[in-house]
Tab-separated table of C-alpha atoms and ligand atoms in Angstrom:
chain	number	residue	atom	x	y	z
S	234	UNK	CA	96.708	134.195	53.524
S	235	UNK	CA	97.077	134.532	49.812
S	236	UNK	CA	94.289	133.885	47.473
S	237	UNK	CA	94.801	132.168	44.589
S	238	UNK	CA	92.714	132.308	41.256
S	239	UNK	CA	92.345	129.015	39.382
S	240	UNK	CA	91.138	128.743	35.873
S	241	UNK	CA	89.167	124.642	35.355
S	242	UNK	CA	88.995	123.447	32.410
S	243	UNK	CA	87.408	120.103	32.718
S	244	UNK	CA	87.126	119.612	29.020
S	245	UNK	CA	85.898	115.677	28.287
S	246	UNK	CA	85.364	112.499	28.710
S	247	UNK	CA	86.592	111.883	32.263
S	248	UNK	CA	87.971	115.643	32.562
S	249	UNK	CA	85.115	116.356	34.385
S	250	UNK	CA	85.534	113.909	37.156
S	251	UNK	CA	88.800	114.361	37.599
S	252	UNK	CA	89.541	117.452	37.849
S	253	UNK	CA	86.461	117.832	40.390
S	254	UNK	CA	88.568	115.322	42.506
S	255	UNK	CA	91.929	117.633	42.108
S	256	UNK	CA	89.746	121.069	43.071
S	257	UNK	CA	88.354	119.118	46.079
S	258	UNK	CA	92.063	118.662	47.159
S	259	UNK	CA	93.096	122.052	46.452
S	260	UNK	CA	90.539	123.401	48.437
S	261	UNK	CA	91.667	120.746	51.452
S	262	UNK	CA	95.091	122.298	50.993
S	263	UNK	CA	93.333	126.095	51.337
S	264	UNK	CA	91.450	125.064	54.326
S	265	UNK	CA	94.876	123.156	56.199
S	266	UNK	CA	97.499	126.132	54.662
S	267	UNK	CA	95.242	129.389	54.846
S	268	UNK	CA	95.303	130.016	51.605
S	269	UNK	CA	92.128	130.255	49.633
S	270	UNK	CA	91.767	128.975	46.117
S	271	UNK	CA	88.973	130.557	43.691
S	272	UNK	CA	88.125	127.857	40.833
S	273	UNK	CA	86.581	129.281	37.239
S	274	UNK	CA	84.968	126.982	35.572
S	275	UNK	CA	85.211	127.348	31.665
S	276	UNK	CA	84.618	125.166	28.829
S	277	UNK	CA	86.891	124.116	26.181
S	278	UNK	CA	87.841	121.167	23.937
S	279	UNK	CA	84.402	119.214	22.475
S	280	UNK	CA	81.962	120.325	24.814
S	281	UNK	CA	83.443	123.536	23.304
S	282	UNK	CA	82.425	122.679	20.180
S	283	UNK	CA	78.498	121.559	20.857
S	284	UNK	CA	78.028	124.596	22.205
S	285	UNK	CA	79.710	127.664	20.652
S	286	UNK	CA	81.329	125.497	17.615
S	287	UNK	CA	84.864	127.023	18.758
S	288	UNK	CA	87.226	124.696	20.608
S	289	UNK	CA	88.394	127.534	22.436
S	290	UNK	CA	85.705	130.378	22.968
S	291	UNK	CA	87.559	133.738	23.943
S	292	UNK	CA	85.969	133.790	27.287
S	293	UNK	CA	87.330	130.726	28.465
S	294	UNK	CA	91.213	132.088	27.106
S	295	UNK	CA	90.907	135.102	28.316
S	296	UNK	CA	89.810	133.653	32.480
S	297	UNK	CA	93.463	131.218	31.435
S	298	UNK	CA	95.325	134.392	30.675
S	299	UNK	CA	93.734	136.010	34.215
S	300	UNK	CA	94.725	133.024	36.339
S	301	UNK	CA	97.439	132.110	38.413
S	302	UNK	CA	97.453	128.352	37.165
S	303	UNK	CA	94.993	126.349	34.948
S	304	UNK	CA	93.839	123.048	35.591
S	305	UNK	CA	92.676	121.046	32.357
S	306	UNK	CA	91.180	117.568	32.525
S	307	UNK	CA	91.216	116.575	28.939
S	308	UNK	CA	90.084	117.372	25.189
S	309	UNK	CA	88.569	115.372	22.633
S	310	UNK	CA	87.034	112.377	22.261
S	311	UNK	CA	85.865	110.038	19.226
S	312	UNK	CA	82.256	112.027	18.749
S	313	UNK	CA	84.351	114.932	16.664
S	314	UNK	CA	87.004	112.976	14.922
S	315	UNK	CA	85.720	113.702	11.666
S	316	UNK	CA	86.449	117.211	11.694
S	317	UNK	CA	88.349	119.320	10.278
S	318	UNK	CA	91.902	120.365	12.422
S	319	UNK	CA	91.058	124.173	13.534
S	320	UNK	CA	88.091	122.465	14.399
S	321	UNK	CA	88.948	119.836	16.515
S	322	UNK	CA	89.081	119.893	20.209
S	323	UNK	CA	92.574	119.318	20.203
S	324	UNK	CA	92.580	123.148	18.222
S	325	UNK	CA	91.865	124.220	22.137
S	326	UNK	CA	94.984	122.775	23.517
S	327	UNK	CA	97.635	124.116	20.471
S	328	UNK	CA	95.546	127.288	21.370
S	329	UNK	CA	95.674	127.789	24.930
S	330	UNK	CA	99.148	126.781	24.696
S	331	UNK	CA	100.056	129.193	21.928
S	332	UNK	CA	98.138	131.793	23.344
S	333	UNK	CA	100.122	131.622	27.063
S	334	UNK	CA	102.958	131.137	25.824
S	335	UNK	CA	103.567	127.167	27.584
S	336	UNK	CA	106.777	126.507	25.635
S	337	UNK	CA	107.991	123.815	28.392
S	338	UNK	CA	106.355	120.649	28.950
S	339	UNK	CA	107.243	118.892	31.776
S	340	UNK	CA	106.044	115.196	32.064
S	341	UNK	CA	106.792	113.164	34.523
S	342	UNK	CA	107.639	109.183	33.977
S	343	UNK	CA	107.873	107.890	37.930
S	344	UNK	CA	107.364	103.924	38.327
S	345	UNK	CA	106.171	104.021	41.996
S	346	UNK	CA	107.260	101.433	44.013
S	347	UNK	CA	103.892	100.232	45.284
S	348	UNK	CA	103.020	99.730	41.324
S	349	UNK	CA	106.728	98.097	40.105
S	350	UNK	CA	104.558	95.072	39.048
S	351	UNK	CA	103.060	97.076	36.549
S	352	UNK	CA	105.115	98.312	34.524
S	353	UNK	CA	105.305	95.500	31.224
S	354	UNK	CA	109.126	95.766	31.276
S	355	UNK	CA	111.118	92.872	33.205
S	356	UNK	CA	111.573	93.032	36.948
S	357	UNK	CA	115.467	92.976	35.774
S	358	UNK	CA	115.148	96.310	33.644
S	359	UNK	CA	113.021	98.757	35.753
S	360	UNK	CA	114.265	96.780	39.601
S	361	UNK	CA	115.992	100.517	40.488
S	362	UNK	CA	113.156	102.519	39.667
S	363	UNK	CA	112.198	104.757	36.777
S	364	UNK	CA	112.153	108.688	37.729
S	365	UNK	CA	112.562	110.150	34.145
S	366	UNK	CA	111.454	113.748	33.255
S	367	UNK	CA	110.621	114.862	29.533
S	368	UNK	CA	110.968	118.385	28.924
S	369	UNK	CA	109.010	118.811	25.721
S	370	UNK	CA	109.215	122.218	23.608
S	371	UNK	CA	105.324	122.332	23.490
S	372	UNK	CA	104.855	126.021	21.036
S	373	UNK	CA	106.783	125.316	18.181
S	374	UNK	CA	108.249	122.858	15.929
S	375	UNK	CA	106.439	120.440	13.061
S	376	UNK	CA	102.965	121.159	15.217
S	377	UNK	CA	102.717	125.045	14.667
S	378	UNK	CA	104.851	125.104	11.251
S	379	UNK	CA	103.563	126.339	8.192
S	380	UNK	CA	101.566	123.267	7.149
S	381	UNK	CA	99.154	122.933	3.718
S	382	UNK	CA	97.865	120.611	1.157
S	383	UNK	CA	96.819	120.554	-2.146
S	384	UNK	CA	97.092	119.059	-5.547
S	385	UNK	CA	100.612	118.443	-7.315
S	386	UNK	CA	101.920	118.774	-10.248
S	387	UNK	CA	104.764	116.137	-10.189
S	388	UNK	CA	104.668	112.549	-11.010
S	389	UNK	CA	106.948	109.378	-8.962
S	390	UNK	CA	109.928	108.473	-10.663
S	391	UNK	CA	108.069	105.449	-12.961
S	392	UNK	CA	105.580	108.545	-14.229
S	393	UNK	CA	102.585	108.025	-11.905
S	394	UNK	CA	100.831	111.151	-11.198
S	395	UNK	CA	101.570	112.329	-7.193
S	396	UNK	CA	97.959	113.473	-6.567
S	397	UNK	CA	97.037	115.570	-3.993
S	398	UNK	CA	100.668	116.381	-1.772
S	399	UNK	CA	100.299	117.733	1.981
S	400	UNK	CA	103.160	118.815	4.007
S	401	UNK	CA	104.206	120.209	7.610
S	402	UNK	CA	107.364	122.016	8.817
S	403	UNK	CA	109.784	121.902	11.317
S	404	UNK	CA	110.899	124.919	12.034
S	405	UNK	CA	113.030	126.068	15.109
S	406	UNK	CA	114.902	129.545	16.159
S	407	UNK	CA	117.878	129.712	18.131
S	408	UNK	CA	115.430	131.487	20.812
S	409	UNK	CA	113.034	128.982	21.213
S	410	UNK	CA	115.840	126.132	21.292
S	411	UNK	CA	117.882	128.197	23.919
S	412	UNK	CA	114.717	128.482	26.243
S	413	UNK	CA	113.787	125.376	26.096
S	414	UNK	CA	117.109	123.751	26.658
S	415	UNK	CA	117.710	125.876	30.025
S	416	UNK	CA	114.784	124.851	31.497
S	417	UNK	CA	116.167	121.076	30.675
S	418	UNK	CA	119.723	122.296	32.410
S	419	UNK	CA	118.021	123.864	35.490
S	420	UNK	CA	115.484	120.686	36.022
S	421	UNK	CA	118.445	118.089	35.273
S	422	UNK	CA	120.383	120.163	38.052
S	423	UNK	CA	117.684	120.198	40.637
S	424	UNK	CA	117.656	116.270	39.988
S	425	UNK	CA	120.447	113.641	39.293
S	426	UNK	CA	122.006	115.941	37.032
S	427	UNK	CA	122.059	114.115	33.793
S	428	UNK	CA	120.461	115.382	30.746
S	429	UNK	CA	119.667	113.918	27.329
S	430	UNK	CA	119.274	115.860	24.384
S	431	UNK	CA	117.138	113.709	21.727
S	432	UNK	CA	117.078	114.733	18.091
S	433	UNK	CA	117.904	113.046	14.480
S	434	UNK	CA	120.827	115.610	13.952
S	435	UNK	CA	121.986	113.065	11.650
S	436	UNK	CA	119.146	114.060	9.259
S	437	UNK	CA	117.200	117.121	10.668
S	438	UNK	CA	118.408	120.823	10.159
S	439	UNK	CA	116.888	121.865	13.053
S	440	UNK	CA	118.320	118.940	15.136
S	441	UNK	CA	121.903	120.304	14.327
S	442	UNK	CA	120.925	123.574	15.710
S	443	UNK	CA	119.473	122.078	18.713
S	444	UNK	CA	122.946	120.426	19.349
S	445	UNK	CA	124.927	123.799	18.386
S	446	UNK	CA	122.699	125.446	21.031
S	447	UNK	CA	123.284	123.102	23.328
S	448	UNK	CA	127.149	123.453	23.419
S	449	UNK	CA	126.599	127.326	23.587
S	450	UNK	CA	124.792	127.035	27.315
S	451	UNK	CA	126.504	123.872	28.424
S	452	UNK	CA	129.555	125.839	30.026
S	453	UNK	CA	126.734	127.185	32.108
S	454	UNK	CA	125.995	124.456	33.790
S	455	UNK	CA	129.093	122.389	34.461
S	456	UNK	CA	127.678	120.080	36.666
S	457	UNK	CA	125.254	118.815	34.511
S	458	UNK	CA	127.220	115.790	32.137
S	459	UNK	CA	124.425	116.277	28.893
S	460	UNK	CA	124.895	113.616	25.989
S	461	UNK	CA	122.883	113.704	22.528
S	462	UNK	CA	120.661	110.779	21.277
S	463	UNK	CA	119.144	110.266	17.772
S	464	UNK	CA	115.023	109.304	18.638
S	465	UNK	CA	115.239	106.051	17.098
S	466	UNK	CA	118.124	105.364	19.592
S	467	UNK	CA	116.162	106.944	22.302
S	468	UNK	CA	112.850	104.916	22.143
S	469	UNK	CA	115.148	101.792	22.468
S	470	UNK	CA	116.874	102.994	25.290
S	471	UNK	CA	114.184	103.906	27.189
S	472	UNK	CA	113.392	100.452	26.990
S	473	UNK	CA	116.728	98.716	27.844
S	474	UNK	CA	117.847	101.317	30.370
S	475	UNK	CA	114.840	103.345	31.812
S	476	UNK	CA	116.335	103.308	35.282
S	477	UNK	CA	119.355	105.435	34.375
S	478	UNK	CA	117.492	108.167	32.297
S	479	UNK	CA	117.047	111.279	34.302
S	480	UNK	CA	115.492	114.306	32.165
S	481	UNK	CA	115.187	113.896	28.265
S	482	UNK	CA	115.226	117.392	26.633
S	483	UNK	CA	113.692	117.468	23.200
S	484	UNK	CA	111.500	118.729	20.312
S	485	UNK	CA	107.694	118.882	20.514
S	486	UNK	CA	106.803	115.962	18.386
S	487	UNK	CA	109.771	113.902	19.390
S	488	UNK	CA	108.407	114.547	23.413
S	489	UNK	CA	105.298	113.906	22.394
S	490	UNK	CA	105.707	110.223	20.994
S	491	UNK	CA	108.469	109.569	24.075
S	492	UNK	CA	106.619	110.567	27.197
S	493	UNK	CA	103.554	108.238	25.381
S	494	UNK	CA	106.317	105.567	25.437
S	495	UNK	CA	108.048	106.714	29.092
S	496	UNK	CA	104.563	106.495	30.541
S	497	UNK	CA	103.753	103.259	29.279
S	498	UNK	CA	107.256	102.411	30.741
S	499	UNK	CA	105.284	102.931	34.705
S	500	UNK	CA	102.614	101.004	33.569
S	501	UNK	CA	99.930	103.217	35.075
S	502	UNK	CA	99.598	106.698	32.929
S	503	UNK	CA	96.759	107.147	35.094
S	504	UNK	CA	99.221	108.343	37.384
S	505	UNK	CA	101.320	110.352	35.657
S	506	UNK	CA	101.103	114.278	35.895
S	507	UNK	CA	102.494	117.399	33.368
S	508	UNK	CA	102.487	121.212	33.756
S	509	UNK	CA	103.165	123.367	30.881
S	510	UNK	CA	104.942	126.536	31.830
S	511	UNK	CA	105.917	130.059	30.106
S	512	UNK	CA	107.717	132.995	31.336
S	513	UNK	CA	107.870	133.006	35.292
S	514	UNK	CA	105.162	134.860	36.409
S	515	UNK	CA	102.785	133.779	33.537
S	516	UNK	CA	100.205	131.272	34.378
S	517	UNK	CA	101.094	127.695	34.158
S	518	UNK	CA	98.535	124.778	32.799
S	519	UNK	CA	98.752	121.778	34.395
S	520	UNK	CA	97.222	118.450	33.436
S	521	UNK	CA	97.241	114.583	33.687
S	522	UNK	CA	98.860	112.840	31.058
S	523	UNK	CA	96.238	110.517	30.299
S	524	UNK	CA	93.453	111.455	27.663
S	525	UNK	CA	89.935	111.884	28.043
S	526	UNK	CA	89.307	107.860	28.061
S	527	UNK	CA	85.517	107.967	26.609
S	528	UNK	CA	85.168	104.248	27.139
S	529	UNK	CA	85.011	105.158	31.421
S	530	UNK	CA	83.246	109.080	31.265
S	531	UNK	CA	80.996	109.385	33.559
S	532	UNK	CA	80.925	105.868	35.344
S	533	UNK	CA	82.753	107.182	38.187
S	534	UNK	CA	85.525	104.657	38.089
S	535	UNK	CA	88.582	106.669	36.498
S	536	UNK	CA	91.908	107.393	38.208
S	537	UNK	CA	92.078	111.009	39.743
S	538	UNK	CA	95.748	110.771	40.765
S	539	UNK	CA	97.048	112.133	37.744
S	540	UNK	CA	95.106	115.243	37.751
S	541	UNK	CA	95.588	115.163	41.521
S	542	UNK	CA	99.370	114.999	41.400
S	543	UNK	CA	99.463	117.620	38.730
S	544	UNK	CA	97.207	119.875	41.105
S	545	UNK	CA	100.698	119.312	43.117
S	546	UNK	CA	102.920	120.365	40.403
S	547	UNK	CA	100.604	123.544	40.227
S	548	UNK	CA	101.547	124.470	43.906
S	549	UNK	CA	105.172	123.590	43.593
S	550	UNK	CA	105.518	125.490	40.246
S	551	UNK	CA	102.669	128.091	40.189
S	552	UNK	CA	102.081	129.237	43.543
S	553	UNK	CA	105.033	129.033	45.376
S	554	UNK	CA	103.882	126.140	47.998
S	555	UNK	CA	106.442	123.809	47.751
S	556	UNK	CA	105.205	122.042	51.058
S	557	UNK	CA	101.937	121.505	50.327
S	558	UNK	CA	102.673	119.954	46.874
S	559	UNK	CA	104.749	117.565	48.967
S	560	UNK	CA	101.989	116.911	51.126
S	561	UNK	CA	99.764	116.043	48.589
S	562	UNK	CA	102.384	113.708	46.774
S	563	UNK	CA	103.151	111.743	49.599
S	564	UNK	CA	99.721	111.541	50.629
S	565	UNK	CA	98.933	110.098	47.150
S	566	UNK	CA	101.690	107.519	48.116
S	567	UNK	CA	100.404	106.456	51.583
S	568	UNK	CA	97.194	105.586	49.852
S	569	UNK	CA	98.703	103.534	47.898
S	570	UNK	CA	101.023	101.806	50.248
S	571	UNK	CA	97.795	101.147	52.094
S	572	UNK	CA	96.681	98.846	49.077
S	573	UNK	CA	94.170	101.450	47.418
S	574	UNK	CA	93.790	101.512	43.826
S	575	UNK	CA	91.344	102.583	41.210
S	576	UNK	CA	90.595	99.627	38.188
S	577	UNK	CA	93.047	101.179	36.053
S	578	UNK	CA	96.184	100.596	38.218
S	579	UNK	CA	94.602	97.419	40.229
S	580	UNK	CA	96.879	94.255	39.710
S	581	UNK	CA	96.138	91.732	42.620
S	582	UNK	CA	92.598	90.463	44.188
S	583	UNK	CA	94.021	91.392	47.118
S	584	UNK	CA	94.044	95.527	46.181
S	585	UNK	CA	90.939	97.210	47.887
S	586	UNK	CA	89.234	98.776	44.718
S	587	UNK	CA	87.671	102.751	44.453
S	588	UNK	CA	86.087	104.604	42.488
S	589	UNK	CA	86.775	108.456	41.576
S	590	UNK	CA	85.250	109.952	44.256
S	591	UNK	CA	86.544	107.344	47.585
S	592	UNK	CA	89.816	107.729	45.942
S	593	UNK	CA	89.770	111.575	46.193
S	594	UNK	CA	88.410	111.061	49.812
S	595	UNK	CA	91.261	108.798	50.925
S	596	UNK	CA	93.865	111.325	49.014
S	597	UNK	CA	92.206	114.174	51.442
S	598	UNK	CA	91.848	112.088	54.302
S	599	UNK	CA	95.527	110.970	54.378
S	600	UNK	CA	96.941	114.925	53.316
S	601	UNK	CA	94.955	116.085	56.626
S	602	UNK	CA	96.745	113.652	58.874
S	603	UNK	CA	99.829	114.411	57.530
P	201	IPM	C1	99.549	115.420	24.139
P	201	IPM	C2	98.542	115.123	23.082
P	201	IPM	C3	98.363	116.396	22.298
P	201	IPM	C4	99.690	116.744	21.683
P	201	IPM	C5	97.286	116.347	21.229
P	201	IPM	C6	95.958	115.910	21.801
P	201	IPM	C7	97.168	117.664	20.519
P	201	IPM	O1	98.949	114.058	22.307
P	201	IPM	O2	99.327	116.337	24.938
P	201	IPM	O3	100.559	114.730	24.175
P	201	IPM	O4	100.081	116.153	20.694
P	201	IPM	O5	100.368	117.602	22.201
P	202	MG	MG1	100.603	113.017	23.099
């Protein structure tokens, strides 16, 4: 029996309720495996904010940086738009991110087959599936570069004064581009073995070094066949030809606008699951892609799957049970093949609707009698 420490963060919004549900299936999978699984709750994100006016209060990094995994809900929510950016609750996710070192995003664009009908591309397009993984550089890039503004000097060409002038940069080291792009490699090869590198590497600085870097490691892995796409190339594609895209390697704000779009692409990002991973042997955070969707906090009602299915990703990649995560995925399936669905993914009269909690339920039920 191994005993596993896991570090909540249930942040807001809906955070709360789902990652309740994923904890009650984790400790279904300790009970069934033999394992146990010790949940901290800490706060971070808004709640954060209303209570120790820090996004991320040291306490609640330092039980992340003592875990074996981290399970976040979500951050943020409309109540503390207005402030400033180190103040934001979105400060607690560049932090904790920063801070343990999560440089690879992993984000997961499936189009399950019980839910083809809602994806809001034709039946034509996405008929042999979607399965698409975005590896996203998550620590550096335009969203930690040196960023500032202030009043400027300079006037537009026909004289008028600029005003105040803010900027941002992109900045990327051979390192960080190296890392990044072999865990791309080794996740295209334990898939179909096709990788795209997106960039604008007829524009960006950085891009072109992504691309040099790119041929250095290729010879490594010569059964991967890699190609390079601009962005604006890439968000078409992943429209016209979603089905043949396997794992999209890229920059962190170019993943971060794609996996919005690749996740659309399922129609159901209530679904969809990410883990953000360092160094091996460094605690992973794992997460659903979907936000903290204000509108349905606390109503009972939202999707726990995601959050569920990235509990999954947490055994696979953090705690070395492989078998269990698969457990757990195909019991997610089997509940939906038996017509369950929460509002959010519910597209026929004739789909038997739950809420948060008799979703979880039918999730645990079905991984026991697996
Ligand atoms: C995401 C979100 C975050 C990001 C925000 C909330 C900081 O959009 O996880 O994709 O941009 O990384
Ligand atoms: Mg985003």
């Amino acid at each position: 029996m191994t005993k596993f420490n896991i570090c909540v963060i249930p942040g807001d919004g809906i955070g709360p309720e789902v990652t309740a549900s994923a904890c009650e299936v984790l400790k279904a999978v300790g009970e069934k495996s033999g394992h146990e699984f010790v949940f901290s709750e800490v706060i971070a994100g808004g709640c954060a904010i209303d209570q120790f006016d820090d996004p991320l209060p040291s306490a609640s990094l330092e039980c992340a940086k003592n875990s074996d995994a981290v399970l976040l809900g979500a951050v943020g929510g409309p109540k503390w738009d207005g402030l400033p950016g180190k103040k934001r609750p979105e400060a607690a996710l560049l932090g904790l991110r920063k801070e343990l070192g999560l440089y690879a995003n992993l984000r997961l664009a499936v189009l399950f087959p019980e839910l083809k009908s809602a994806s809001p591309l034709r039946d034509d397009i996405v008929k042999d599936g979607v399965d698409i993984m975005i590896v996203r550089e998550l620590t550096g890039g335009i969203y930690f570069g040196e960023r500032g503004i202030g009043p400027s000097e300079g006037t537009l060409e026909d004289g008028t004064p600029k005003g105040i002038e803010a900027f941002d940069v992109e900045r990327y080291s051979e390192a960080e581009i190296e890392r990044i792009l072999k865990v791309g490699f080794t996740i295209a090869m334990q898939r179909r073995k096709r990788l795209i590198v997106v960039d604008k590497a007829n524009i960006l600085e950085t891009s072109r070094l992504w691309r040099k870097v790119t041929e250095k490691i290729a010879p490594s892995y010569p059964e991967v066949s890699y190609e390079f796409m601009y962005v604006d190339n890439a968000s078409m594609q992943l429209l016209r030809q979603a089905s043949k895209m396997d794992v999209i390697v890229t920059s962190n704000m170019f993943g971060d606008i794609l996996s919005d779009e690749a996740g659309m692409i399922t129609g159901s990002i209530g679904m969809l699951p990410s883990a953000s991973l360092g160094d091996p042997g460094k605690p992973g955070m794992y997460e659903p892609v979907h936000g903290s969707a204000p509108d349905i906090a606390g109503k009972g009602i939202a999707n726990p799957l995601a959050t569920i299915l990235s509990s999954a990703m947490m055994l696979r990649s953090s705690l070395g049970l492989a078998d269990e995560a698969t457990k757990v995925e195909n019991a997610v399936r089997s509940v939906l093949a038996q017509g369950y669905r929460t509002m959010d993914i519910s597209l026929s009269s004739e789909d038997k609707i739950l809420g948060t909690k008799e979703m979880t339920d039918k999730v645990i039920e079905a991984y026991l009698q697996d």
